[in-house]
Amino acid sequence: DCNLVLSNFSTKMMAYFAFWFFWVMHYCQASRLVVVAMTVGGFFFESADNPQNYALAGLKSTVTTSAPTLSVGSLITAVVEYVFRKIQERFWFLDPIGCLLQCVYLIFASVIIALTRFSLISHALSGEGFFASAKLSFNTVKQSGIAQNPNSSGGKAFLQGYITDRVAVFVTELSSNTFAVVCGVIGWALMDSATNQDTLSTLFEYIDNAFLFVMFVLGFLWVTKRPMFGLLGIILYLTWTPLPTPIELIPALAGLFAACLSALVLDFTAAIVLNAIDTVFMLEAISKINDFEYEGEKGEWARAMIGEPVTLH
């Protein structure tokens, strides 16, 4: 009898490529953050030397002068996420100590990721290297807290930055997931109408209690939160299934496809909004140090983003 087992080399290569996947993914996210930060910063910092197109200038810098800085920032976030996935042992939630450690690590990881994001924003505004930008962003937020309350050490400003980041993440993710599910249900209903069926209404007739309804919504949301895997599953099902797809499944597949496609677009849009909010928070910290306030369109736009006016010098 022969048993196929993975060699140690194969296991190490899988871990290597998994880490590279996280690194490249976070590098792309860091590039998007720099492009948004340069665009938003250019809107507030008016100068004759500013480029004509901030987005193109930011995109160019992500593959040229900003590449080393983005590599370090994305490496930090990739390591944090990779370690988090590796410590997700099976049934850890049954151990109270494991639950406590997970909560502590989640807070610690979110703080590191938030500080890294502010460092990249500082790099987009100043052009300094990663560690110089990290020090600059730290001092900027600290000095803004001291300017707001001279008798404090400035620590409250860091708490405000963390809360702003977490609230923005929660709101943007909730909004994108909700709208994606709604788009999926609408797509399901439209395909029902196009194929002269009533599968959606029939499904809700079978879901005759609150528990089944909640399970259906959570399952639909679980797939929507993983749009790439959802699209891959639909493609594999339609490609590898030897039998023709039953017509009753076509509306459901169309709804899942619409939900996953909407989630991709909405997640990207939500990420841009989140990057803009973080950038405005950093600009607001700079403004408190310089004690200068923008009025008019810029002030109104900033108040709409973070709830208070941005002041710059």
Rosetta silent file (secondary structure, phi, psi, omega in degrees, C-alpha in Angstrom):
SEQUENCE: DCNLVLSNFSTKMMAYFAFWFFWVMHYCQASRLVVVAMTVGGFFFESADNPQNYALAGLKSTVTTSAPTLSVGSLITAVVEYVFRKIQERFWFLDPIGCLLQCVYLIFASVIIALTRFSLISHALSGEGFFASAKLSFNTVKQSGIAQNPNSSGGKAFLQGYITDRVAVFVTELSSNTFAVVCGVIGWALMDSATNQDTLSTLFEYIDNAFLFVMFVLGFLWVTKRPMFGLLGIILYLTWTPLPTPIELIPALAGLFAACLSALVLDFTAAIVLNAIDTVFMLEAISKINDFEYEGEKGEWARAMIGEPVTLH
SCORE:     score description
SCORE:     0.000 S_00000001
   1 L     0.000  138.510  179.533    0.000    0.000    0.000 S_00000001
   2 L  -118.121  134.117  177.221    1.199    3.458   -0.870 S_00000001
   3 L  -117.784  126.415  178.919    0.146    6.613    0.914 S_00000001
   4 L   -82.901  125.163  178.204    0.742    9.997   -0.679 S_00000001
   5 L  -130.528  151.100  177.063    2.104   12.562    1.769 S_00000001
   6 L   -77.510  136.511  176.790    3.390   16.091    1.277 S_00000001
   7 L   -74.979  163.460  178.052    7.117   16.518    1.658 S_00000001
   8 H   -61.815  -35.049  179.292    8.547   19.097    4.028 S_00000001
   9 H   -63.713  -42.402 -179.839    9.706   21.094    1.025 S_00000001
  10 H   -64.909  -40.511  179.293    6.165   21.237   -0.390 S_00000001
  11 H   -63.457  -41.579  179.396    4.746   22.351    2.948 S_00000001
  12 H   -67.348  -38.152  178.850    7.330   25.117    3.237 S_00000001
  13 H   -66.539  -36.787  176.887    6.673   26.246   -0.336 S_00000001
  14 H   -63.253  -43.354  177.825    2.925   26.414    0.357 S_00000001
  15 H   -65.162  -38.051  179.198    3.583   28.592    3.395 S_00000001
  16 H   -62.868  -48.347 -179.338    6.006   30.718    1.354 S_00000001
  17 H   -69.497  -33.008  175.985    3.525   31.337   -1.456 S_00000001
  18 H   -63.080  -41.986  178.709    0.698   31.975    1.038 S_00000001
  19 H   -66.131  -40.776  178.179    2.795   34.670    2.697 S_00000001
  20 H   -63.451  -34.673  176.835    3.680   36.191   -0.668 S_00000001
  21 H   -60.851  -46.870  178.676   -0.013   36.265   -1.518 S_00000001
  22 H   -63.361  -40.098 -177.887   -0.735   38.306    1.624 S_00000001
  23 H   -64.245  -48.824  179.925    2.235   40.574    0.947 S_00000001
  24 H   -62.913  -40.589  179.496    1.233   41.374   -2.651 S_00000001
  25 H   -61.444  -44.890 -179.209   -2.398   41.863   -1.625 S_00000001
  26 H   -73.610  -26.823  174.432   -1.441   44.336    1.106 S_00000001
  27 H   -64.524  -42.354  177.294    1.006   46.091   -1.228 S_00000001
  28 H   -63.386  -39.516  178.369   -1.886   46.759   -3.612 S_00000001
  29 H   -66.922  -39.321  177.659   -3.988   48.025   -0.700 S_00000001
  30 H   -66.206  -36.359  177.013   -1.143   50.279    0.464 S_00000001
  31 H   -63.152  -42.624  177.592   -0.794   51.628   -3.082 S_00000001
  32 H   -61.654  -40.696  179.582   -4.491   52.474   -3.131 S_00000001
  33 H   -62.058  -42.886 -179.359   -4.105   54.252    0.231 S_00000001
  34 H   -65.720  -41.647  179.038   -1.213   56.376   -1.052 S_00000001
  35 H   -62.005  -45.675  179.278   -3.118   57.345   -4.213 S_00000001
  36 H   -65.051  -42.520 -178.108   -6.190   58.368   -2.177 S_00000001
  37 H   -64.167  -41.475  178.499   -4.070   60.207    0.419 S_00000001
  38 H   -66.755  -36.629  179.619   -2.206   62.186   -2.250 S_00000001
  39 H   -68.268  -47.217  179.474   -5.469   63.080   -3.990 S_00000001
  40 H   -67.003  -41.826  178.207   -7.224   64.180   -0.786 S_00000001
  41 H   -62.637  -39.178  177.870   -4.103   65.958    0.474 S_00000001
  42 H   -65.755  -28.598  177.389   -3.735   67.813   -2.818 S_00000001
  43 H   -66.185  -35.684 -178.566   -7.339   68.991   -2.505 S_00000001
  44 H   -90.313  -39.334 -179.824   -6.512   70.670    0.821 S_00000001
  45 L   -92.179   91.460  179.531   -2.879   71.675    0.216 S_00000001
  46 L   -82.802  131.500  179.579   -3.134   73.981   -2.768 S_00000001
  47 L  -156.017  152.444  178.617    0.160   74.861   -4.403 S_00000001
  48 L   -69.335  -22.114 -178.764    1.441   75.835   -7.824 S_00000001
  49 L   -84.834   -5.644 -178.416    3.868   72.894   -7.684 S_00000001
  50 L   -66.642  146.070  179.283    1.099   70.321   -7.275 S_00000001
  51 L   -67.983  160.136  179.723    0.656   67.878  -10.193 S_00000001
  52 L   -69.584  -37.877 -178.681   -2.230   68.249  -12.597 S_00000001
  53 L  -124.042  104.857 -176.953   -3.549   64.755  -11.874 S_00000001
  54 H   -65.996  -38.274 -177.556   -3.021   63.617   -8.294 S_00000001
  55 H   -63.888  -45.226  179.418   -4.246   60.072   -8.911 S_00000001
  56 H   -67.309  -38.315  177.775   -1.814   59.441  -11.772 S_00000001
  57 H   -64.620  -41.393  177.420    1.041   61.033   -9.826 S_00000001
  58 H   -66.234  -40.616  178.786    0.251   58.862   -6.813 S_00000001
  59 H   -64.358  -37.903  177.734   -0.016   55.733   -8.956 S_00000001
  60 H   -65.107  -40.218 -178.579    3.347   56.507  -10.540 S_00000001
  61 H   -67.851  -27.827 -178.449    4.981   56.955   -7.127 S_00000001
  62 H   -67.696  -23.191  179.600    3.686   53.575   -5.912 S_00000001
  63 L  -109.124    5.417  178.767    5.829   51.771   -8.490 S_00000001
  64 L  -126.715  -98.695 -171.739    8.828   54.138   -8.315 S_00000001
  65 L   -69.544  -30.005 -177.028    9.891   56.290   -5.366 S_00000001
  66 L   -90.228   -3.324 -175.986    7.291   54.993   -2.894 S_00000001
  67 H   -58.609  -45.022  178.297    7.847   51.294   -3.646 S_00000001
  68 H   -62.445  -41.963  179.426   10.322   50.669   -0.747 S_00000001
  69 H   -63.562  -44.559  178.857    8.074   52.433    1.761 S_00000001
  70 H   -65.353  -33.761  178.620    5.001   50.552    0.579 S_00000001
  71 H   -63.769  -42.409  179.118    6.925   47.283    0.724 S_00000001
  72 H   -67.684  -46.316 -179.881    7.780   47.810    4.390 S_00000001
  73 H   -62.389  -44.036  178.973    4.269   48.921    5.309 S_00000001
  74 H   -68.566  -31.142  177.563    2.621   46.060    3.435 S_00000001
  75 H   -64.123  -40.754  179.858    5.126   43.610    4.949 S_00000001
  76 H   -63.868  -48.581 -179.719    4.077   44.631    8.463 S_00000001
  77 H   -67.191  -34.203  177.879    0.364   44.213    7.769 S_00000001
  78 H   -65.831  -41.543  178.486    1.015   40.951    5.887 S_00000001
  79 H   -63.527  -43.402 -179.838    2.951   39.514    8.838 S_00000001
  80 H   -60.689  -47.024 -178.892    0.199   40.535   11.260 S_00000001
  81 H   -69.318  -37.768  179.819   -2.526   38.913    9.160 S_00000001
  82 H   -64.553  -43.511  177.975   -0.436   35.808    8.403 S_00000001
  83 H   -63.414  -40.087  179.358    0.298   35.244   12.093 S_00000001
  84 H   -60.646  -41.233  179.494   -3.372   35.748   12.912 S_00000001
  85 H   -69.618  -33.672 -179.368   -4.371   33.049   10.422 S_00000001
  86 H   -71.525  -28.797 -178.417   -1.717   30.666   11.723 S_00000001
  87 L   -87.035    0.500  177.884   -2.882   30.945   15.336 S_00000001
  88 L   -78.062   75.901  179.794   -6.460   30.098   14.371 S_00000001
  89 L   -74.338  157.660 -178.356   -6.299   26.605   15.826 S_00000001
  90 L   -66.872  132.942  176.834   -9.242   24.267   15.548 S_00000001
  91 L    62.105   29.179  177.427  -11.827   24.692   18.342 S_00000001
  92 H   -63.794  -26.348 -175.784   -9.862   27.519   20.002 S_00000001
  93 H   -71.782   -9.530  177.404  -13.205   29.138   20.896 S_00000001
  94 H   -84.619   -9.945 -179.844  -13.941   26.322   23.368 S_00000001
  95 L  -103.905  120.521 -179.966  -11.048   27.442   25.584 S_00000001
  96 H   -57.929  -38.827  178.994  -11.696   30.580   27.699 S_00000001
  97 H   -66.368  -38.636  177.167   -7.987   31.429   27.675 S_00000001
  98 H   -62.579  -39.853  177.432   -7.923   30.994   23.913 S_00000001
  99 H   -63.410  -42.049  179.342  -10.868   33.375   23.572 S_00000001
 100 H   -63.688  -43.813  179.429   -9.099   35.955   25.754 S_00000001
 101 H   -64.623  -36.853  178.063   -5.881   35.673   23.762 S_00000001
 102 H   -63.788  -42.506  178.981   -7.801   36.045   20.515 S_00000001
 103 H   -63.549  -43.680  179.517   -9.453   39.247   21.759 S_00000001
 104 H   -63.103  -42.973 -178.910   -6.115   40.676   22.907 S_00000001
 105 H   -67.852  -37.981  178.491   -4.457   39.822   19.620 S_00000001
 106 H   -60.005  -44.168  178.494   -7.316   41.278   17.584 S_00000001
 107 H   -64.471  -45.270 -179.329   -6.976   44.607   19.412 S_00000001
 108 H   -61.820  -44.613 -178.655   -3.183   44.525   19.116 S_00000001
 109 H   -65.799  -42.415 -179.386   -3.316   43.665   15.411 S_00000001
 110 H   -65.445  -34.032  177.073   -5.914   46.336   14.615 S_00000001
 111 H   -66.075  -44.541  179.598   -3.783   48.964   16.410 S_00000001
 112 H   -61.931  -45.042 -178.788   -0.690   47.990   14.399 S_00000001
 113 H   -64.310  -40.075  179.118   -2.598   48.047   11.115 S_00000001
 114 H   -64.982  -43.842  179.105   -4.157   51.437   11.942 S_00000001
 115 H   -65.640  -37.823  176.802   -0.784   52.961   12.853 S_00000001
 116 H   -63.056  -39.593  179.445    0.770   51.526    9.694 S_00000001
 117 H   -64.066  -42.435  178.367   -2.033   53.075    7.645 S_00000001
 118 H   -66.779  -33.073  177.428   -1.436   56.503    9.216 S_00000001
 119 H   -65.459  -40.408  178.276    2.302   56.125    8.545 S_00000001
 120 H   -67.584  -35.240  175.420    1.620   55.506    4.849 S_00000001
 121 H   -64.286  -42.419  177.417   -0.660   58.552    4.763 S_00000001
 122 H   -62.809  -36.240  176.617    2.130   60.613    6.303 S_00000001
 123 H   -64.971  -41.374  179.890    4.476   59.265    3.630 S_00000001
 124 H   -63.290  -32.264 -178.226    2.031   60.291    0.893 S_00000001
 125 H   -85.268  -31.820 -174.113    1.907   63.829    2.305 S_00000001
 126 H  -106.528  -27.019 -177.207    5.580   64.285    3.155 S_00000001
 127 L    82.051    4.809  178.972    7.463   61.937    0.816 S_00000001
 128 L   -75.825  168.558  176.306    9.642   60.637    3.671 S_00000001
 129 L   -68.899  176.863 -173.184   10.621   56.999    4.134 S_00000001
 130 H   -63.971  -50.432 -175.207    8.508   54.563    6.103 S_00000001
 131 H   -69.810  -36.557  174.527   10.190   54.878    9.489 S_00000001
 132 H   -65.788  -38.643  177.650   10.563   58.655    9.185 S_00000001
 133 H   -67.979  -36.993  177.428    6.898   58.853    8.170 S_00000001
 134 H   -62.876  -44.161  177.716    5.911   56.638   11.099 S_00000001
 135 H   -64.892  -39.297 -179.838    7.748   58.949   13.506 S_00000001
 136 H   -65.969  -43.344  179.585    6.239   61.991   11.801 S_00000001
 137 H   -66.122  -38.407  178.073    2.684   60.634   12.016 S_00000001
 138 H   -61.599  -48.260 -179.732    3.215   59.690   15.677 S_00000001
 139 H   -66.614  -35.300  179.924    4.460   63.160   16.566 S_00000001
 140 H   -64.110  -48.641  179.983    1.713   64.817   14.514 S_00000001
 141 H   -64.947  -40.454  179.619   -1.091   62.961   16.273 S_00000001
 142 H   -63.686  -46.565 -179.572    0.576   63.485   19.673 S_00000001
 143 H   -66.009  -32.091  177.011    1.075   67.217   19.137 S_00000001
 144 H   -66.287  -36.587  176.043   -2.516   67.593   17.947 S_00000001
 145 H   -66.510  -38.612  178.076   -3.690   66.057   21.218 S_00000001
 146 H   -68.534  -38.247  178.432   -1.492   68.433   23.192 S_00000001
 147 H   -64.942  -33.804  179.025   -2.764   71.385   21.146 S_00000001
 148 H   -74.582  -35.320  178.913   -6.312   70.350   21.904 S_00000001
 149 L  -140.357   94.497 -175.060   -5.585   69.899   25.626 S_00000001
 150 L   -58.790  -23.046 -177.887   -2.272   71.487   26.743 S_00000001
 151 L   -86.549   -0.045 -178.223   -2.416   69.727   30.116 S_00000001
 152 L  -102.026  171.588  177.907   -2.508   66.245   28.551 S_00000001
 153 L   -91.055   -0.998 -179.408    0.212   64.016   27.130 S_00000001
 154 L    89.276    0.838 -178.135   -1.536   63.755   23.759 S_00000001
 155 H   -67.587  -27.165 -179.702   -2.592   60.148   24.275 S_00000001
 156 H   -63.491  -31.186 -179.934   -6.264   60.959   23.784 S_00000001
 157 H   -65.283  -36.672  177.190   -5.570   61.846   20.149 S_00000001
 158 H   -65.614  -39.685  177.159   -4.304   58.296   19.511 S_00000001
 159 H   -63.708  -40.958  177.271   -7.480   56.915   21.039 S_00000001
 160 H   -63.273  -40.223  178.066   -9.547   59.204   18.814 S_00000001
 161 H   -64.619  -41.319  179.086   -7.588   58.042   15.779 S_00000001
 162 H   -66.083  -43.934  179.635   -8.089   54.392   16.651 S_00000001
 163 H   -64.574  -42.163  177.995  -11.812   54.868   17.291 S_00000001
 164 H   -58.757  -44.108 -179.667  -12.197   56.838   14.055 S_00000001
 165 H   -65.209  -45.211 -177.585  -10.480   54.071   12.121 S_00000001
 166 H   -67.581  -41.777  179.402  -12.490   51.247   13.735 S_00000001
 167 H   -65.005  -41.629  179.065  -15.833   53.023   13.357 S_00000001
 168 H   -63.020  -41.948  178.013  -15.076   53.837    9.728 S_00000001
 169 H   -61.986  -45.103 -178.782  -14.139   50.203    9.041 S_00000001
 170 H   -62.959  -46.407 -176.702  -17.320   48.937   10.705 S_00000001
 171 H   -66.484  -44.938 -178.526  -19.615   51.368    8.908 S_00000001
 172 H   -66.448  -42.123  179.244  -18.076   50.873    5.458 S_00000001
 173 H   -66.216  -43.117  179.170  -18.010   47.075    5.738 S_00000001
 174 H   -62.336  -42.164 -179.269  -21.580   46.927    7.045 S_00000001
 175 H   -65.321  -46.085 -178.254  -22.805   49.211    4.270 S_00000001
 176 H   -65.646  -40.896  179.437  -21.046   47.313    1.481 S_00000001
 177 H   -65.972  -41.875 -179.189  -22.194   43.908    2.764 S_00000001
 178 H   -63.571  -47.929 -179.222  -25.789   45.072    3.197 S_00000001
 179 H   -66.575  -32.959  177.969  -26.024   46.609   -0.277 S_00000001
 180 H   -66.082  -42.200  177.377  -24.367   43.547   -1.822 S_00000001
 181 H   -63.291  -42.226  178.428  -26.963   41.247   -0.242 S_00000001
 182 H   -61.881  -42.549  177.504  -29.746   43.552   -1.454 S_00000001
 183 H   -62.448  -37.164  178.153  -28.290   43.492   -4.992 S_00000001
 184 H   -64.883  -42.731  178.838  -28.174   39.697   -4.814 S_00000001
 185 H   -66.034  -40.305  177.835  -31.826   39.433   -3.793 S_00000001
 186 H   -63.525  -42.809  177.230  -32.825   41.907   -6.526 S_00000001
 187 H   -62.564  -38.362  176.427  -30.861   39.898   -9.091 S_00000001
 188 H   -61.487  -47.567 -178.715  -32.542   36.715   -7.898 S_00000001
 189 H   -64.942  -39.662  178.795  -36.001   38.290   -8.243 S_00000001
 190 H   -65.755  -38.756  177.275  -35.226   39.693  -11.702 S_00000001
 191 H   -69.405  -33.279  172.512  -34.022   36.312  -12.935 S_00000001
 192 H   -58.104  -45.187 -179.224  -37.183   34.755  -11.512 S_00000001
 193 H   -66.832  -36.944 -178.206  -39.194   37.199  -13.595 S_00000001
 194 H   -71.195  -29.213 -178.772  -37.082   36.565  -16.716 S_00000001
 195 L  -102.467    9.702  179.447  -37.501   32.765  -16.476 S_00000001
 196 L    55.847   47.176  178.011  -41.175   32.897  -15.423 S_00000001
 197 L  -124.507  176.009  179.583  -40.443   31.298  -12.067 S_00000001
 198 L  -143.372   45.304 -174.150  -41.129   32.119   -8.437 S_00000001
 199 H   -68.152  -34.570 -178.328  -38.245   30.371   -6.656 S_00000001
 200 H   -66.437  -46.423  178.110  -37.514   33.223   -4.252 S_00000001
 201 H   -64.876  -39.146  178.117  -41.063   33.384   -2.934 S_00000001
 202 H   -63.098  -39.047  178.799  -41.206   29.585   -2.770 S_00000001
 203 H   -62.714  -43.343  179.980  -37.986   29.537   -0.762 S_00000001
 204 H   -68.894  -22.079  173.588  -39.390   31.982    1.776 S_00000001
 205 H   -69.733  -35.610  177.206  -42.471   29.783    2.103 S_00000001
 206 H   -73.824  -30.702  177.105  -40.233   26.926    3.210 S_00000001
 207 L   -82.862   84.855 -171.821  -38.402   29.246    5.601 S_00000001
 208 L   -99.702    8.651  175.997  -41.311   29.397    7.994 S_00000001
 209 L  -141.421  165.534 -173.816  -39.485   30.362   11.195 S_00000001
 210 H   -66.235  -34.098 -177.149  -37.014   33.000   12.307 S_00000001
 211 H   -63.894  -47.581  179.737  -34.126   30.558   12.825 S_00000001
 212 H   -64.748  -36.502  178.442  -34.140   29.306    9.231 S_00000001
 213 H   -64.578  -44.041  178.970  -34.473   32.861    7.939 S_00000001
 214 H   -63.436  -40.905  179.102  -31.463   33.997    9.994 S_00000001
 215 H   -64.134  -38.616  177.975  -29.435   30.990    8.791 S_00000001
 216 H   -64.578  -45.414 -179.618  -30.330   31.797    5.174 S_00000001
 217 H   -63.859  -43.644 -179.837  -29.298   35.457    5.578 S_00000001
 218 H   -65.183  -39.701  177.328  -26.045   34.518    7.343 S_00000001
 219 H   -64.314  -42.967  177.344  -25.208   31.955    4.678 S_00000001
 220 H   -63.561  -40.276  179.538  -25.875   34.449    1.903 S_00000001
 221 H   -68.600  -35.387  179.650  -23.811   37.040    3.764 S_00000001
 222 H   -61.910  -43.800  177.911  -20.961   34.543    4.302 S_00000001
 223 H   -67.579  -38.819 -178.089  -20.687   33.987    0.557 S_00000001
 224 H   -66.327  -35.149  179.428  -21.000   37.714   -0.146 S_00000001
 225 L   -71.382  -13.040  176.903  -18.139   38.552    2.228 S_00000001
 226 L  -123.189   66.724 -170.235  -15.939   36.211    0.158 S_00000001
 227 H   -63.514  -35.894 -179.305  -16.887   37.329   -3.352 S_00000001
 228 H   -66.053  -41.166  177.856  -13.887   35.827   -5.146 S_00000001
 229 H   -69.521  -34.996  177.175  -14.536   32.393   -3.655 S_00000001
 230 H   -63.734  -45.790  177.490  -18.234   32.768   -4.402 S_00000001
 231 H   -64.330  -39.540  178.271  -17.562   33.583   -8.061 S_00000001
 232 H   -63.476  -41.259  178.197  -15.033   30.760   -8.269 S_00000001
 233 H   -62.611  -41.101  178.547  -17.575   28.324   -6.815 S_00000001
 234 H   -64.083  -43.311 -179.649  -20.225   29.368   -9.357 S_00000001
 235 H   -64.608  -43.480  179.622  -17.755   29.007  -12.247 S_00000001
 236 H   -64.795  -39.201  179.445  -16.570   25.581  -11.067 S_00000001
 237 H   -64.029  -46.141 -178.643  -20.148   24.379  -10.622 S_00000001
 238 H   -71.035  -25.481 -176.563  -21.207   25.494  -14.099 S_00000001
 239 H   -87.723  -42.115 -171.396  -18.008   24.162  -15.688 S_00000001
 240 H   -96.762  -12.316 -179.946  -17.509   20.806  -13.993 S_00000001
 241 L   -70.051  122.169 -177.497  -21.089   19.668  -13.444 S_00000001
 242 L   -71.417  -27.833 -177.880  -21.732   16.880  -15.988 S_00000001
 243 L   -91.293  154.015  176.159  -25.510   17.326  -15.907 S_00000001
 244 L   -61.408  146.965  179.658  -27.354   20.389  -17.225 S_00000001
 245 L   -70.126  125.716  178.260  -28.062   23.036  -14.620 S_00000001
 246 L   -60.320  141.465 -177.632  -31.668   22.739  -13.402 S_00000001
 247 H   -63.548  -24.962  179.462  -33.695   25.766  -14.358 S_00000001
 248 H   -68.698  -23.637 -178.905  -34.791   26.114  -10.737 S_00000001
 249 H   -87.760  -14.648 -175.994  -31.183   26.854   -9.716 S_00000001
 250 H   -61.045  -46.124  178.286  -30.576   29.542  -12.336 S_00000001
 251 H   -61.403  -39.554  179.709  -32.218   32.417  -10.355 S_00000001
 252 H   -64.954  -43.980  178.079  -30.298   31.460   -7.185 S_00000001
 253 H   -64.217  -38.357  177.272  -26.990   31.315   -9.068 S_00000001
 254 H   -64.857  -39.130  177.880  -27.783   34.634  -10.734 S_00000001
 255 H   -65.069  -43.252  177.723  -28.528   36.175   -7.327 S_00000001
 256 H   -64.236  -39.989  178.553  -25.252   34.891   -5.857 S_00000001
 257 H   -62.716  -44.313  179.331  -23.376   36.139   -8.914 S_00000001
 258 H   -64.351  -39.027  179.820  -24.954   39.601   -8.605 S_00000001
 259 H   -66.147  -44.674 -178.981  -24.192   39.684   -4.867 S_00000001
 260 H   -67.250  -42.413  179.114  -20.541   38.685   -5.304 S_00000001
 261 H   -65.191  -40.631  177.294  -19.998   41.088   -8.204 S_00000001
 262 H   -64.816  -37.854 -179.733  -21.635   43.914   -6.251 S_00000001
 263 H   -63.151  -38.879  178.309  -19.496   43.064   -3.215 S_00000001
 264 H   -61.213  -46.627 -178.972  -16.299   43.448   -5.266 S_00000001
 265 H   -68.071  -45.070 -176.598  -17.323   46.904   -6.484 S_00000001
 266 H   -69.940  -36.617  177.657  -18.739   48.046   -3.140 S_00000001
 267 H   -63.936  -40.659  178.322  -15.757   46.760   -1.124 S_00000001
 268 H   -65.459  -43.014  178.225  -13.385   48.699   -3.360 S_00000001
 269 H   -63.990  -42.386  179.064  -15.516   51.837   -3.046 S_00000001
 270 H   -63.565  -36.797  178.521  -15.780   51.403    0.725 S_00000001
 271 H   -65.473  -38.502  177.519  -11.994   51.021    0.969 S_00000001
 272 H   -64.244  -42.848  177.800  -11.503   54.306   -0.909 S_00000001
 273 H   -62.160  -42.134  178.888  -13.930   56.053    1.471 S_00000001
 274 H   -63.024  -43.493  177.690  -12.093   54.560    4.455 S_00000001
 275 H   -62.245  -38.901  178.662   -8.732   55.743    3.114 S_00000001
 276 H   -65.436  -40.423  178.821  -10.172   59.222    2.573 S_00000001
 277 H   -63.370  -44.629  178.644  -11.510   59.328    6.155 S_00000001
 278 H   -63.118  -38.537  178.572   -8.126   58.309    7.578 S_00000001
 279 H   -65.375  -42.648  178.671   -6.415   60.948    5.431 S_00000001
 280 H   -64.260  -35.942  176.742   -8.814   63.655    6.596 S_00000001
 281 H   -62.436  -42.908  178.122   -8.153   62.638   10.207 S_00000001
 282 H   -65.598  -39.635  176.906   -4.417   63.103    9.665 S_00000001
 283 H   -64.439  -35.996  178.538   -5.032   66.455    7.966 S_00000001
 284 H   -67.369  -34.789  175.927   -7.215   67.464   10.889 S_00000001
 285 H   -66.269  -40.298  176.575   -4.362   66.605   13.267 S_00000001
 286 H   -62.549  -37.501 -177.359   -2.012   68.807   11.220 S_00000001
 287 H   -66.350  -36.995 -178.913   -4.549   71.609   11.363 S_00000001
 288 H   -66.229  -33.387  178.983   -4.766   71.581   15.151 S_00000001
 289 H   -68.880  -39.929 -177.314   -1.024   72.036   15.420 S_00000001
 290 H   -87.457   -8.820  176.958   -1.041   75.013   13.024 S_00000001
 291 L    53.688   52.359  178.864   -4.275   76.484   14.458 S_00000001
 292 L  -137.378  137.655 -174.475   -5.696   77.293   11.040 S_00000001
 293 L  -123.650  133.644  174.498   -9.161   76.462    9.756 S_00000001
 294 L   -87.592  138.392  177.038  -10.478   76.054    6.254 S_00000001
 295 L  -112.147  179.230  175.518  -13.942   77.366    5.578 S_00000001
 296 L    75.146 -140.528 -173.227  -16.337   76.918    2.695 S_00000001
 297 H   -62.241  -40.666 -177.569  -16.355   73.800    0.538 S_00000001
 298 H   -68.505  -41.233  177.241  -13.303   72.195    2.142 S_00000001
 299 H   -65.161  -41.170  178.391  -14.581   72.666    5.656 S_00000001
 300 H   -65.110  -40.888  179.965  -18.013   71.309    4.741 S_00000001
 301 H   -64.388  -40.996  179.867  -16.472   68.298    3.004 S_00000001
 302 H   -67.635  -39.929  178.731  -14.274   67.544    6.009 S_00000001
 303 H   -64.205  -34.407  177.875  -17.176   67.851    8.450 S_00000001
 304 H   -68.537  -28.512 -177.360  -19.132   65.401    6.320 S_00000001
 305 H   -82.098  -48.004 -174.746  -16.221   62.937    6.465 S_00000001
 306 H  -125.866    1.871  172.984  -15.237   63.002   10.147 S_00000001
 307 L    89.241    4.543  177.769  -17.748   65.315   11.791 S_00000001
 308 L  -150.525  156.904 -175.452  -15.488   68.302   12.455 S_00000001
 309 L   -71.733  149.174  174.759  -13.753   70.946   10.333 S_00000001
 310 L   -93.087  133.212  179.144  -10.240   70.459    9.010 S_00000001
 311 L  -119.993  127.209 -176.371   -7.783   73.237    9.776 S_00000001
 312 L  -132.467  160.713  175.864   -4.566   73.512    7.813 S_00000001
 313 L  -130.115    0.000    0.000   -1.695   75.881    7.424 S_00000001
